[in-house]
GROMACS .gro file of C-alpha atoms in nm:
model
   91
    1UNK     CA    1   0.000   0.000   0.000
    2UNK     CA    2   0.159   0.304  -0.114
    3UNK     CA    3   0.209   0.611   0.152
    4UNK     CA    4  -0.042   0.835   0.071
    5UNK     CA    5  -0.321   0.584   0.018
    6UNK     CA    6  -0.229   0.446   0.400
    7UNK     CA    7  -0.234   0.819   0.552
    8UNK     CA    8  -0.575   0.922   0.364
    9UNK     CA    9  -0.734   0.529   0.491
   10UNK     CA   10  -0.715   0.663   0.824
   11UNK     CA   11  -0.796   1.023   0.808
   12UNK     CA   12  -1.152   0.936   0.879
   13UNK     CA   13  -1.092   0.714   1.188
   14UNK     CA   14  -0.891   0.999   1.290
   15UNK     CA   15  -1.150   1.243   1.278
   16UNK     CA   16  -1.374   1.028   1.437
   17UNK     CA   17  -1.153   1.013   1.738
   18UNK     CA   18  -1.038   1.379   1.751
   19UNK     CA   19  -1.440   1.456   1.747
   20UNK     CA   20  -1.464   1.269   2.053
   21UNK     CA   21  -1.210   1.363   2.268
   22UNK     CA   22  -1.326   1.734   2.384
   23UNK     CA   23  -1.636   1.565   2.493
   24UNK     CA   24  -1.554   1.280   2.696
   25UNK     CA   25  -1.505   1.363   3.019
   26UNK     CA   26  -1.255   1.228   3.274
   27UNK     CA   27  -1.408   0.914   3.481
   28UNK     CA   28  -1.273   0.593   3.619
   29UNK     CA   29  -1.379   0.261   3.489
   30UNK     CA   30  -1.428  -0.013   3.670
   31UNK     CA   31  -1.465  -0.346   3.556
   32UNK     CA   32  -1.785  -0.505   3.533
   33UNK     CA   33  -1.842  -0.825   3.810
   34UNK     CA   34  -1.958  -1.014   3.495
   35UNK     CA   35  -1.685  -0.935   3.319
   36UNK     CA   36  -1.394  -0.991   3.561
   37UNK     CA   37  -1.601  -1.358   3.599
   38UNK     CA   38  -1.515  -1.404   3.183
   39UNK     CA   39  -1.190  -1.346   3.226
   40UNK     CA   40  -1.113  -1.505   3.514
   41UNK     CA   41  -1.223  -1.796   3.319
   42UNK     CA   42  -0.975  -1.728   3.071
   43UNK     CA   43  -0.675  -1.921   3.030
   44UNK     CA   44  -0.355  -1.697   3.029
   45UNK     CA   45  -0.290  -1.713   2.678
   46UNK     CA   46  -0.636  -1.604   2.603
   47UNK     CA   47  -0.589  -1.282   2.808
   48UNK     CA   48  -0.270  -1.226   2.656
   49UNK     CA   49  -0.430  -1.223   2.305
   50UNK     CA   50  -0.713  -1.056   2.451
   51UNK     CA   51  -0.404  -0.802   2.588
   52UNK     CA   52  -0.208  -0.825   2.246
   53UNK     CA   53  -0.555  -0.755   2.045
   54UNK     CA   54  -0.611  -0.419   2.250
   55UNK     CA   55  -0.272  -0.275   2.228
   56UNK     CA   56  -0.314  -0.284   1.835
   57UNK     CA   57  -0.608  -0.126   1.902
   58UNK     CA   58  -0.505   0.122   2.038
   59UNK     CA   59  -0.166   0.172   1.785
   60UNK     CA   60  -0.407   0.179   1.514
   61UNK     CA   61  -0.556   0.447   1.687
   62UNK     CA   62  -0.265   0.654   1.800
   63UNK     CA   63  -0.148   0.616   1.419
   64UNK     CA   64  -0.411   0.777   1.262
   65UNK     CA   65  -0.450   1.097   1.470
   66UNK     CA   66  -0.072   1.138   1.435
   67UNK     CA   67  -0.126   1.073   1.056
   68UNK     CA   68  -0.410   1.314   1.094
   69UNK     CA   69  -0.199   1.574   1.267
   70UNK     CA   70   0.056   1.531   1.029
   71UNK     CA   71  -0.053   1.476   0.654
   72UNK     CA   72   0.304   1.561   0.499
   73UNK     CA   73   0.510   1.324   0.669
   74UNK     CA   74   0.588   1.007   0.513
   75UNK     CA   75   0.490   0.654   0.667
   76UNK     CA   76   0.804   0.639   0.848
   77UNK     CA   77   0.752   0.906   1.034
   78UNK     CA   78   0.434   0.812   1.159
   79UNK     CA   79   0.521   0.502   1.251
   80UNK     CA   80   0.825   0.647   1.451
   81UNK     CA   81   0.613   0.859   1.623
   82UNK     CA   82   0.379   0.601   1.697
   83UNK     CA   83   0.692   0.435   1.836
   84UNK     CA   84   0.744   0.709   2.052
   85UNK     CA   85   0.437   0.740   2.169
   86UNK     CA   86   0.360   0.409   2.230
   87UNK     CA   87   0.694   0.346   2.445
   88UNK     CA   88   0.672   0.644   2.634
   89UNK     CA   89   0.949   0.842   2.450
   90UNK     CA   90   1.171   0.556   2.506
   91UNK     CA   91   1.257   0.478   2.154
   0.00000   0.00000   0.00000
């Protein structure tokens, strides 16, 4: 998938995040009693992929508001910002 093509597929994910941001407002979640039941039910390498599943969730999404952000920069410097991001400025 060429550069451009990969930036403008997630321009609209990333303005669906960006217009939900401002509104949400801080809150803490708790886990559901039903839910913790499911995954204490889970074997460990089901949470893991359960884990594994979220966190490229949750790249995905950090890549296209930085791609958003950003429309001039190439690929690789999305994906190093991800990086960045990602690992707390650690690489």
């Amino acid at each position: 998938m060429n550069t451009s093509h990969r930036l403008r597929s997630t321009d609209k994910l990333a303005r669906t995040i960006a217009a939900e941001l401002p509104r949400r407002r801080p809150c803490i979640e708790v886990v559901d009693p039903t839910m913790a039941e499911v995954l204490r039910e889970k074997t460990e390498w089901q949470r893991l992929e359960i884990a594994a599943g979220m966190w490229r969730s949750a790249r995905r999404m950090v890549q296209a508001v930085i791609a958003h952000e950003n429309p001039a920069w190439t690929t690789d410097q999305v994906d190093r910002e991800v990086a960045s991001r990602m690992s707390h400025g650690l690489v």
